[in-house]
PDB file of N, CA and C in Angstrom:
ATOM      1  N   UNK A  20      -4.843  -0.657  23.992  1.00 67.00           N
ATOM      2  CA  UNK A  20      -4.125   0.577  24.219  1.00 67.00           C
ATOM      3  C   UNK A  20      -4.920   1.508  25.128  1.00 67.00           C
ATOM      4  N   UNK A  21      -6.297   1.423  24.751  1.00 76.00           N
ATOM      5  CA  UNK A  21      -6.971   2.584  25.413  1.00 76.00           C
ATOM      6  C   UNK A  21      -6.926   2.344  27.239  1.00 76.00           C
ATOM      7  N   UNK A  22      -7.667   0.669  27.229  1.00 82.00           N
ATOM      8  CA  UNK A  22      -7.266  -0.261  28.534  1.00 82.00           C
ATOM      9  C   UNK A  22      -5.776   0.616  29.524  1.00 82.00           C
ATOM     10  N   UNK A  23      -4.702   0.752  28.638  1.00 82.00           N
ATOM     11  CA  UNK A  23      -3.186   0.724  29.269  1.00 82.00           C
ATOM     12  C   UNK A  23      -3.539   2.592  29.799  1.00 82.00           C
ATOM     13  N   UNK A  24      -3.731   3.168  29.241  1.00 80.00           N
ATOM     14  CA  UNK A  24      -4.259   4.591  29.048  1.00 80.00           C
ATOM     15  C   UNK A  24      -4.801   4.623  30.344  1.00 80.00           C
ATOM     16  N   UNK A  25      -5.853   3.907  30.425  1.00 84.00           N
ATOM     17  CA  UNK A  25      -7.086   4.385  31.760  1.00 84.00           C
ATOM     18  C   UNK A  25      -6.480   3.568  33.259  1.00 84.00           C
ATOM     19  N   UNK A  26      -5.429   2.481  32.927  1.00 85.00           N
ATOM     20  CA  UNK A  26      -4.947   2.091  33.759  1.00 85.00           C
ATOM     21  C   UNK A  26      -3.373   3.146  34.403  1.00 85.00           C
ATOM     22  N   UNK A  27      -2.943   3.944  33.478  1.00 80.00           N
ATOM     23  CA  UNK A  27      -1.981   4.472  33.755  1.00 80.00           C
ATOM     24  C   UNK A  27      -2.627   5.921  34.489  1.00 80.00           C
ATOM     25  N   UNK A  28      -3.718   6.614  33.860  1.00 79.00           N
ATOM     26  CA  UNK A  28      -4.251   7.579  34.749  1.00 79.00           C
ATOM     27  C   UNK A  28      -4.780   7.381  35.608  1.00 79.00           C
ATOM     28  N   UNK A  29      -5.118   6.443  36.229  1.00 83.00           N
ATOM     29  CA  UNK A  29      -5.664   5.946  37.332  1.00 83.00           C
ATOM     30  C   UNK A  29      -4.788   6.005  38.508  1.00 83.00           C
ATOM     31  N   UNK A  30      -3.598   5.608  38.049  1.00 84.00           N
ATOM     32  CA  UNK A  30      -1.963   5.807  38.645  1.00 84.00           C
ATOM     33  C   UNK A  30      -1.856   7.100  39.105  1.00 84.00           C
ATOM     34  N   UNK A  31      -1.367   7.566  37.927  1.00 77.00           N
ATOM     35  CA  UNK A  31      -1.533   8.890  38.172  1.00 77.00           C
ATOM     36  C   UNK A  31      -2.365  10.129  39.359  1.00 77.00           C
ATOM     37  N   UNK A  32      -3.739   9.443  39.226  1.00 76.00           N
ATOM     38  CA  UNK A  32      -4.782  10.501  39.999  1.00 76.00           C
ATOM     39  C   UNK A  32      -4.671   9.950  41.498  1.00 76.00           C
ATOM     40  N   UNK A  33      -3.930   8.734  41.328  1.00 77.00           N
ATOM     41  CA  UNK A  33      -3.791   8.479  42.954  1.00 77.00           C
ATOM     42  C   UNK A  33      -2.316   8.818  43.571  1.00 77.00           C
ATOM     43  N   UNK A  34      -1.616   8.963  43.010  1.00 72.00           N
ATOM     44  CA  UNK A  34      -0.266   9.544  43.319  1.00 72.00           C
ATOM     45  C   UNK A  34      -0.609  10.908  43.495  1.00 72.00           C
ATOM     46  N   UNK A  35      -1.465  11.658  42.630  1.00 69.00           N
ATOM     47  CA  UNK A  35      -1.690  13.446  42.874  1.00 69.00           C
ATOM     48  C   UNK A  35      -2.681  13.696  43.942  1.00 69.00           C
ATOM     49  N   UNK A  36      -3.787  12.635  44.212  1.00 69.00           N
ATOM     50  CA  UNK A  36      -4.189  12.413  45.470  1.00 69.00           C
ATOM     51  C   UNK A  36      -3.419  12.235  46.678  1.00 69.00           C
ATOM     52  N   UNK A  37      -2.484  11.473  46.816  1.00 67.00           N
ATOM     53  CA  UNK A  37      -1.353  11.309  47.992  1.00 67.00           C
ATOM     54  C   UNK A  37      -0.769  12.759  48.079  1.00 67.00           C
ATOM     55  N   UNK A  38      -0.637  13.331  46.736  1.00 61.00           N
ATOM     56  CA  UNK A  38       0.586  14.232  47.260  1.00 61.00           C
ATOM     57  C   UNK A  38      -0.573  15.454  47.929  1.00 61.00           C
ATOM     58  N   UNK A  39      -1.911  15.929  48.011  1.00 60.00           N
ATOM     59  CA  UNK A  39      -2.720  16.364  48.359  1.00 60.00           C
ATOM     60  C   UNK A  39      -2.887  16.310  49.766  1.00 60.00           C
ATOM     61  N   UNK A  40      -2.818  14.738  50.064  1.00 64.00           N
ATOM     62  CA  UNK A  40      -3.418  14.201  51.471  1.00 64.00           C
ATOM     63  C   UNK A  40      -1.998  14.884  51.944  1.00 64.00           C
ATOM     64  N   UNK A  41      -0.940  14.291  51.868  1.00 67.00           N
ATOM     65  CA  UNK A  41       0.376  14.761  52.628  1.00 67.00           C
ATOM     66  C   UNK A  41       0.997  16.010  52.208  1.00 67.00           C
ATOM     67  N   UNK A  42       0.572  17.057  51.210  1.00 73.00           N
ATOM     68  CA  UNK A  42       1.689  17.808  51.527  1.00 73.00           C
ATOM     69  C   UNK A  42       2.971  17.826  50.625  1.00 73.00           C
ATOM     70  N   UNK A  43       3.443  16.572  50.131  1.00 79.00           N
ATOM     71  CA  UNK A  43       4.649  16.460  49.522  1.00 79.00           C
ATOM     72  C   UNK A  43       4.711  15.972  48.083  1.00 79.00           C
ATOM     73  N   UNK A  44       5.168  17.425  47.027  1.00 85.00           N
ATOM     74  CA  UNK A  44       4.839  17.224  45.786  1.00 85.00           C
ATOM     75  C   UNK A  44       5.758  15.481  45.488  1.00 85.00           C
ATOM     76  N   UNK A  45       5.164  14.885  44.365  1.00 88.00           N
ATOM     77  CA  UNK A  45       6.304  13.953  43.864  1.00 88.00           C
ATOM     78  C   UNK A  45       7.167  14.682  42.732  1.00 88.00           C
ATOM     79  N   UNK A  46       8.199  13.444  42.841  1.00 92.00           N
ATOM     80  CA  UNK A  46       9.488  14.331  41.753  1.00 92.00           C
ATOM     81  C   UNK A  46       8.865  13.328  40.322  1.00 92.00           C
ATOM     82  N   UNK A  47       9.397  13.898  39.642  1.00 93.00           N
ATOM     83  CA  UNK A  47       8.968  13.553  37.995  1.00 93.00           C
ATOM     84  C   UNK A  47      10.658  13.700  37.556  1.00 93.00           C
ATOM     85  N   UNK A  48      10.612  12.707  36.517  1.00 93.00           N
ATOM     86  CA  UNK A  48      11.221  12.965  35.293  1.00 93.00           C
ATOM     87  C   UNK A  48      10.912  12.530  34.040  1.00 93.00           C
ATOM     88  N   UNK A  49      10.288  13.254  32.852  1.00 93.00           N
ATOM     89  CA  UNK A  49      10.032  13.309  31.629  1.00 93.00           C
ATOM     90  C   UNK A  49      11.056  12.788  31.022  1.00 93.00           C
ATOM     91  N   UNK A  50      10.906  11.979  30.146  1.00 93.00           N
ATOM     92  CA  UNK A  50      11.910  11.378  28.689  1.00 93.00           C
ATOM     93  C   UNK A  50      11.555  11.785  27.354  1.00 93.00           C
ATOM     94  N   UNK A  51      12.068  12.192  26.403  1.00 92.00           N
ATOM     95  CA  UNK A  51      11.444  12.422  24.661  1.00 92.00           C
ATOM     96  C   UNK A  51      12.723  11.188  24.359  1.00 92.00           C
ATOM     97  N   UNK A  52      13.372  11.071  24.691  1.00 90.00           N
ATOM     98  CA  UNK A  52      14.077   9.921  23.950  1.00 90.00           C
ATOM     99  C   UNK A  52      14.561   8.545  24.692  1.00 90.00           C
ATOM    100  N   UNK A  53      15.234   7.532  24.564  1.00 86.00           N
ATOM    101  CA  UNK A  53      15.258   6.553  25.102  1.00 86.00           C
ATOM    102  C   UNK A  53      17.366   6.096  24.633  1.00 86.00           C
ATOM    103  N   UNK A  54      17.375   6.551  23.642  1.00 86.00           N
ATOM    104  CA  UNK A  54      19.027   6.718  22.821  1.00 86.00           C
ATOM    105  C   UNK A  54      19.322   7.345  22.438  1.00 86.00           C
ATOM    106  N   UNK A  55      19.923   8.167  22.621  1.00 89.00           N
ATOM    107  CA  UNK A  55      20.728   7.933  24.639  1.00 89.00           C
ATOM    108  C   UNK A  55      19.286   8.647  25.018  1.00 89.00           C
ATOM    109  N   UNK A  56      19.304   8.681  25.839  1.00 90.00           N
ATOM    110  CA  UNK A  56      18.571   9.296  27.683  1.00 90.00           C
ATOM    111  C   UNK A  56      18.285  10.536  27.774  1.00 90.00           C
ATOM    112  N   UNK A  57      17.546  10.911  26.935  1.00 93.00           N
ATOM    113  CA  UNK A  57      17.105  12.285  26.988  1.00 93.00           C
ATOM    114  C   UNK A  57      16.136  12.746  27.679  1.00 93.00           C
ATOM    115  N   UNK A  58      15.947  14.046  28.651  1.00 93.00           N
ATOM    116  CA  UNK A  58      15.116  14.106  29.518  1.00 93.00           C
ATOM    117  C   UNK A  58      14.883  15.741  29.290  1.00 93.00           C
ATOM    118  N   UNK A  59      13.779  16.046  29.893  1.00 93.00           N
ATOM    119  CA  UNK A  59      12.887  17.605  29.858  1.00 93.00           C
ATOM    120  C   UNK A  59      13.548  18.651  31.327  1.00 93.00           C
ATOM    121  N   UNK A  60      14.582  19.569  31.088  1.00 91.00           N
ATOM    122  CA  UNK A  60      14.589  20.346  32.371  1.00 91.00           C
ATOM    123  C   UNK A  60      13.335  21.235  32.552  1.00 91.00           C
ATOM    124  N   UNK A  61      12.865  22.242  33.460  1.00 89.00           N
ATOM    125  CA  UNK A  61      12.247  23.557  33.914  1.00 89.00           C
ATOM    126  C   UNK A  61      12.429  24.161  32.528  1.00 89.00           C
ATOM    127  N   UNK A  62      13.439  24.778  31.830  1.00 89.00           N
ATOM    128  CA  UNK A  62      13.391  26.041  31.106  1.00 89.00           C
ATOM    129  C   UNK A  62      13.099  25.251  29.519  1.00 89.00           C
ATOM    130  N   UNK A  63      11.869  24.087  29.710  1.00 90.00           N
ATOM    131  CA  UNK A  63      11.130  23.558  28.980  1.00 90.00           C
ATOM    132  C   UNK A  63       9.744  24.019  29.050  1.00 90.00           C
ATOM    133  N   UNK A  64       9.033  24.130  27.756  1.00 89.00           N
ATOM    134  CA  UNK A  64       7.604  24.061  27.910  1.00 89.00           C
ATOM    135  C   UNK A  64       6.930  22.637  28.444  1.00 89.00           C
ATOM    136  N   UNK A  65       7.361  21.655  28.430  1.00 89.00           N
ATOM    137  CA  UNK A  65       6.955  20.387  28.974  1.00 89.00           C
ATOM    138  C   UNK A  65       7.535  20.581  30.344  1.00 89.00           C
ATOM    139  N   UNK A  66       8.757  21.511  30.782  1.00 88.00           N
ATOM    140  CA  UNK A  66       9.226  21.077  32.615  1.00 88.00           C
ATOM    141  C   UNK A  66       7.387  22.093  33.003  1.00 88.00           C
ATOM    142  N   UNK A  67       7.554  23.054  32.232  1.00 88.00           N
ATOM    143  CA  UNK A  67       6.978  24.671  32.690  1.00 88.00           C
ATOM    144  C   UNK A  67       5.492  23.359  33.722  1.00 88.00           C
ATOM    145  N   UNK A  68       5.087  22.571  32.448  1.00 88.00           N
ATOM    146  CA  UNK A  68       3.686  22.100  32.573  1.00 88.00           C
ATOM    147  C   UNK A  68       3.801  20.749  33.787  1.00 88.00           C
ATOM    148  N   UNK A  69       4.786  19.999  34.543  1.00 88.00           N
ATOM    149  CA  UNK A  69       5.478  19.633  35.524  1.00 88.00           C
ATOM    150  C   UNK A  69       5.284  20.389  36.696  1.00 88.00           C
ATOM    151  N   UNK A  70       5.461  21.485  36.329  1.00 87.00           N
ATOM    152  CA  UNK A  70       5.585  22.183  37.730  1.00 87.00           C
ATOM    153  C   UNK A  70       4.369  23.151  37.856  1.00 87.00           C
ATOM    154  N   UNK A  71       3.296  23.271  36.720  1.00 84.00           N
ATOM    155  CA  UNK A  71       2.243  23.961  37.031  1.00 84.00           C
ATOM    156  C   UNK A  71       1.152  22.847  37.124  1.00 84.00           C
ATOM    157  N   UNK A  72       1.519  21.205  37.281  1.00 84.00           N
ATOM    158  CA  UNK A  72       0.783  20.214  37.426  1.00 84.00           C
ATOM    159  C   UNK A  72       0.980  19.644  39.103  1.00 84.00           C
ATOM    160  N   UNK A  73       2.175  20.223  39.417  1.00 84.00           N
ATOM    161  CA  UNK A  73       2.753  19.965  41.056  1.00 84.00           C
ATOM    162  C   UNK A  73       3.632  19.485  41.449  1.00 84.00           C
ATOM    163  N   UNK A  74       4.449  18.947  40.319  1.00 89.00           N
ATOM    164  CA  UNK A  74       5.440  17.685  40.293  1.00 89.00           C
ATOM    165  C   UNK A  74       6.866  18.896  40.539  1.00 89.00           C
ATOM    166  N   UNK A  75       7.583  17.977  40.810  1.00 92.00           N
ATOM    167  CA  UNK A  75       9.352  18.855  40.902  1.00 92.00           C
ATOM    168  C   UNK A  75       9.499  18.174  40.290  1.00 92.00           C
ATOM    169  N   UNK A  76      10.585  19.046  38.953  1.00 93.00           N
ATOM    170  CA  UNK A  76      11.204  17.890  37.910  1.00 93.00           C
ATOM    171  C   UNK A  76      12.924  17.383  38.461  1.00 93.00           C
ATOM    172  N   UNK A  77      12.598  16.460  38.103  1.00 92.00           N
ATOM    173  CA  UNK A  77      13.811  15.955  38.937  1.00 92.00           C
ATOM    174  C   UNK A  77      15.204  15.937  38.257  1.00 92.00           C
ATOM    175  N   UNK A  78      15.120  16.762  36.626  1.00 90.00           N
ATOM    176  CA  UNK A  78      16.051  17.193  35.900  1.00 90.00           C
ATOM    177  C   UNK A  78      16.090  18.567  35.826  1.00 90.00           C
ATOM    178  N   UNK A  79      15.742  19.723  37.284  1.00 83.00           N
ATOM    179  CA  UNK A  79      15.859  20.655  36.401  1.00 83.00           C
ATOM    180  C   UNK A  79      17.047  21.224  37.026  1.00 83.00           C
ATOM    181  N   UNK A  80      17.926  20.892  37.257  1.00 76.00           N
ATOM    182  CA  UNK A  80      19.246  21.636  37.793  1.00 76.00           C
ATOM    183  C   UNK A  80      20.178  21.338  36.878  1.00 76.00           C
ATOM    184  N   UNK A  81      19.737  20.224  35.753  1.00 76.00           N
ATOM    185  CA  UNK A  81      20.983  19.969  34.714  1.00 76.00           C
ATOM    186  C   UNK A  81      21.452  20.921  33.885  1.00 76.00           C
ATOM    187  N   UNK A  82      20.930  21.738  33.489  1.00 79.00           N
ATOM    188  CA  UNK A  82      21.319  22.921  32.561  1.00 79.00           C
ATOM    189  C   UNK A  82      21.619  22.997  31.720  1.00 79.00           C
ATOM    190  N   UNK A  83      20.495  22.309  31.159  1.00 88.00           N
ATOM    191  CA  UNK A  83      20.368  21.734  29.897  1.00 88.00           C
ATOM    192  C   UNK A  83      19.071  21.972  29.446  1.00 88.00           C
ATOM    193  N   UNK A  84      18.185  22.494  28.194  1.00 93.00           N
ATOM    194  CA  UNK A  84      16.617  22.393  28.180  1.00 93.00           C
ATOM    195  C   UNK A  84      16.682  20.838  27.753  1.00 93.00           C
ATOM    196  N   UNK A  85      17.260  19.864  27.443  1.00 93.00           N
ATOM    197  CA  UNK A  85      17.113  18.474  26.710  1.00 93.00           C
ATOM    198  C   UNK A  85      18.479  17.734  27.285  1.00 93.00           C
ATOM    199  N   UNK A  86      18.218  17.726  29.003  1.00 93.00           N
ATOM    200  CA  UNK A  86      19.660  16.981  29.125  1.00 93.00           C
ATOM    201  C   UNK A  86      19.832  15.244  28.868  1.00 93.00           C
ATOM    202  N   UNK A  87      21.160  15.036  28.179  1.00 93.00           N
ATOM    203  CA  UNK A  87      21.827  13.482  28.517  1.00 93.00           C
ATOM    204  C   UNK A  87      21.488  12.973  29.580  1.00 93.00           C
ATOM    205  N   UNK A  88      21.249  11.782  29.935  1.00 91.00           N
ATOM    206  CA  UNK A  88      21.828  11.191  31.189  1.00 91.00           C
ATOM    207  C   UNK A  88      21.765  10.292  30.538  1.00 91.00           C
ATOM    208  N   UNK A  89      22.759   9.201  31.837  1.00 91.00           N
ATOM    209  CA  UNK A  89      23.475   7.541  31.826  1.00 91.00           C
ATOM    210  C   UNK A  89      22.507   7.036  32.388  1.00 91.00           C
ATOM    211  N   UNK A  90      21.791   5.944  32.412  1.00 91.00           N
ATOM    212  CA  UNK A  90      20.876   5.084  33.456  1.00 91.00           C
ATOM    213  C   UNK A  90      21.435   5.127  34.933  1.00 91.00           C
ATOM    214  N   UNK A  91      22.855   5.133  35.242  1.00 93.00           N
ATOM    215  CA  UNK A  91      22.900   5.179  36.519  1.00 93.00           C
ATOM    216  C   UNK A  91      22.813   6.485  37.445  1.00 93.00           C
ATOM    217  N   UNK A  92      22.458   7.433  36.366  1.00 91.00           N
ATOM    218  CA  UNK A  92      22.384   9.016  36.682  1.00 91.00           C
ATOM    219  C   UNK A  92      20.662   8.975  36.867  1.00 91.00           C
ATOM    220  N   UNK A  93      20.372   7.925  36.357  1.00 90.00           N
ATOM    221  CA  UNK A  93      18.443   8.283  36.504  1.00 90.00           C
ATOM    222  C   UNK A  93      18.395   7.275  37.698  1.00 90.00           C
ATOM    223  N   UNK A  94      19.039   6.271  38.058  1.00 91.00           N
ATOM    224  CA  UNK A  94      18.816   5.471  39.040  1.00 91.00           C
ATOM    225  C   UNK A  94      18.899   6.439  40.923  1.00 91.00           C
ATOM    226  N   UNK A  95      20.465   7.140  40.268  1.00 93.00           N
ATOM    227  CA  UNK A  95      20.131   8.007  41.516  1.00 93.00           C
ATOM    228  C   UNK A  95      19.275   9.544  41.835  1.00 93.00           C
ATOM    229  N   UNK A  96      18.891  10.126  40.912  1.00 91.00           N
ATOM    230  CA  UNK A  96      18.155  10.993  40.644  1.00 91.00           C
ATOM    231  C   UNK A  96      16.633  10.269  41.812  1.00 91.00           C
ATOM    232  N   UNK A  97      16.911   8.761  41.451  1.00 94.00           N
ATOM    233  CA  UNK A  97      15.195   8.341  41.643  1.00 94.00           C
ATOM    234  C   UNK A  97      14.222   8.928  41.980  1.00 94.00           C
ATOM    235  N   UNK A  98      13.181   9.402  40.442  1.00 94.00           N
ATOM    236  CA  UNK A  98      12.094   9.766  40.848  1.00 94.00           C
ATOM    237  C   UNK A  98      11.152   9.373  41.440  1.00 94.00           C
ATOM    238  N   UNK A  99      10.245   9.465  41.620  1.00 93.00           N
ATOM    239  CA  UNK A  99       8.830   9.162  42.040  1.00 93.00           C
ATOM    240  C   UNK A  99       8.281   8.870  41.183  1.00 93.00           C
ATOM    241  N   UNK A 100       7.786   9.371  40.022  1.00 92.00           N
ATOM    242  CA  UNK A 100       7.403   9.051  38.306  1.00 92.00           C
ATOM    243  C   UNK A 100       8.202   9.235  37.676  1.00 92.00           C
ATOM    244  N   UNK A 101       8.185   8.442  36.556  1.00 92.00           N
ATOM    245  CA  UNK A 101       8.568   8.334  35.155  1.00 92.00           C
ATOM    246  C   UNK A 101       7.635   8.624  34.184  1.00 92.00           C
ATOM    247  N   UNK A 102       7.996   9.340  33.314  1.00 91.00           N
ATOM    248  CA  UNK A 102       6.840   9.333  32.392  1.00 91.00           C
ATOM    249  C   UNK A 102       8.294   9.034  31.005  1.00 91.00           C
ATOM    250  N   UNK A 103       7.760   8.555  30.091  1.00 89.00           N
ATOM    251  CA  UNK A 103       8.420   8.298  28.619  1.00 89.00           C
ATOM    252  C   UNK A 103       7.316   9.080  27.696  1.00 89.00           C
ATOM    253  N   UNK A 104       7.328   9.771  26.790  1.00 87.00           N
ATOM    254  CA  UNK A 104       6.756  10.650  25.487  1.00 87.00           C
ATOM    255  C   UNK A 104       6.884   9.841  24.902  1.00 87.00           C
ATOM    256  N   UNK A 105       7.969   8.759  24.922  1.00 77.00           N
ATOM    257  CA  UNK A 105       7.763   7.585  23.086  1.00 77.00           C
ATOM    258  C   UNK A 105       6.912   6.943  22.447  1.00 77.00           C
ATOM    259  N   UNK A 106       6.811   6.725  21.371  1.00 64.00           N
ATOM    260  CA  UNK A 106       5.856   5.620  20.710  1.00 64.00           C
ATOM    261  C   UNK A 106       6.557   4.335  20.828  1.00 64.00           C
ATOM    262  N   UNK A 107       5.124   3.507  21.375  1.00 60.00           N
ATOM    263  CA  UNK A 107       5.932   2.060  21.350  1.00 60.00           C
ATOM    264  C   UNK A 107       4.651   1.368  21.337  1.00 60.00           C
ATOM    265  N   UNK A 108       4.985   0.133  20.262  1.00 58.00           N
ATOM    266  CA  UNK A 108       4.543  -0.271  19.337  1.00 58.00           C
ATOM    267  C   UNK A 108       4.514  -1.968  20.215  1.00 58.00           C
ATOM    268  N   UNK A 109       5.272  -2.179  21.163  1.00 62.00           N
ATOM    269  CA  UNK A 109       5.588  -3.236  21.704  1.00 62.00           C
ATOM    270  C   UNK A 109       6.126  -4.430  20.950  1.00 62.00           C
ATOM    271  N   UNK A 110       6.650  -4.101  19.746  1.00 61.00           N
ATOM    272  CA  UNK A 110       7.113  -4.748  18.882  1.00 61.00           C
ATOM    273  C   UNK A 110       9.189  -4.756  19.079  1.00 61.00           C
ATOM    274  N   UNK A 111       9.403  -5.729  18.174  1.00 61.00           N
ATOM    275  CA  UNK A 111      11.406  -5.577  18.523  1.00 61.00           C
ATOM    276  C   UNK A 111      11.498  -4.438  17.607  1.00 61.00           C
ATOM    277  N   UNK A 112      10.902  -3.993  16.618  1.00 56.00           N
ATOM    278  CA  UNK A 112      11.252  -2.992  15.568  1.00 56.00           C
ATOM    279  C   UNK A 112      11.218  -1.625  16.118  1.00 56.00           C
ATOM    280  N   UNK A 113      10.962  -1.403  17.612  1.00 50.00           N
ATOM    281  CA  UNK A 113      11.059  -0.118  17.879  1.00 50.00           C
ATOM    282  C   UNK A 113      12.637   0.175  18.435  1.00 50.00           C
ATOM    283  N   UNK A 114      12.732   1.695  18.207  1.00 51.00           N
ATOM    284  CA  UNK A 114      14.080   2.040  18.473  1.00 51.00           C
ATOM    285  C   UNK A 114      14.342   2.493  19.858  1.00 51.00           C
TER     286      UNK A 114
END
């Protein structure tokens, strides 16, 4: 786990590096749920920390603080990152 951790910030610090070198924030979209498709707008304390990290959230025009979406609504949204909040266990028993 810790391994997946240091491999995912690693990601991370080079994507916030790019957006440094060029100029152009990346878009984000945050998840707290997975069923249905729940995502973090701006007039969130999690968008607030998105956009004081550099990222544009790429849900915040929904108008919603915890909007729905369909997968084909996140397909065209396409962010730049994804991030998921879930616990996962990598097991079938997760929800």
């Amino acid at each position: 786990m810790l391994k997946l951790a240091e491999k995912k910030l690693k990601y991370y610090k080079k994507k916030l590096n790019q957006e440094s070198v060029t100029g152009v924030k990346p878009t984000v979209a945050l998840f707290v749920s997975n069923k249905p498709i729940v995502g973090v707008s701006n007039i969130t304390y999690i968008g607030k920390i998105i956009k004081d990290a550099g990222g544009i959230n790429s849900l915040k025009l929904l108008g919603s603080p915890y909007p729905k979406l369909s997968l084909e609504h996140l397909i065209k949204l396409n962010p730049d990152i994804i991030i998921s909040i879930l616990y996962h266990t990598g097991t079938n028993n997760d929800s």
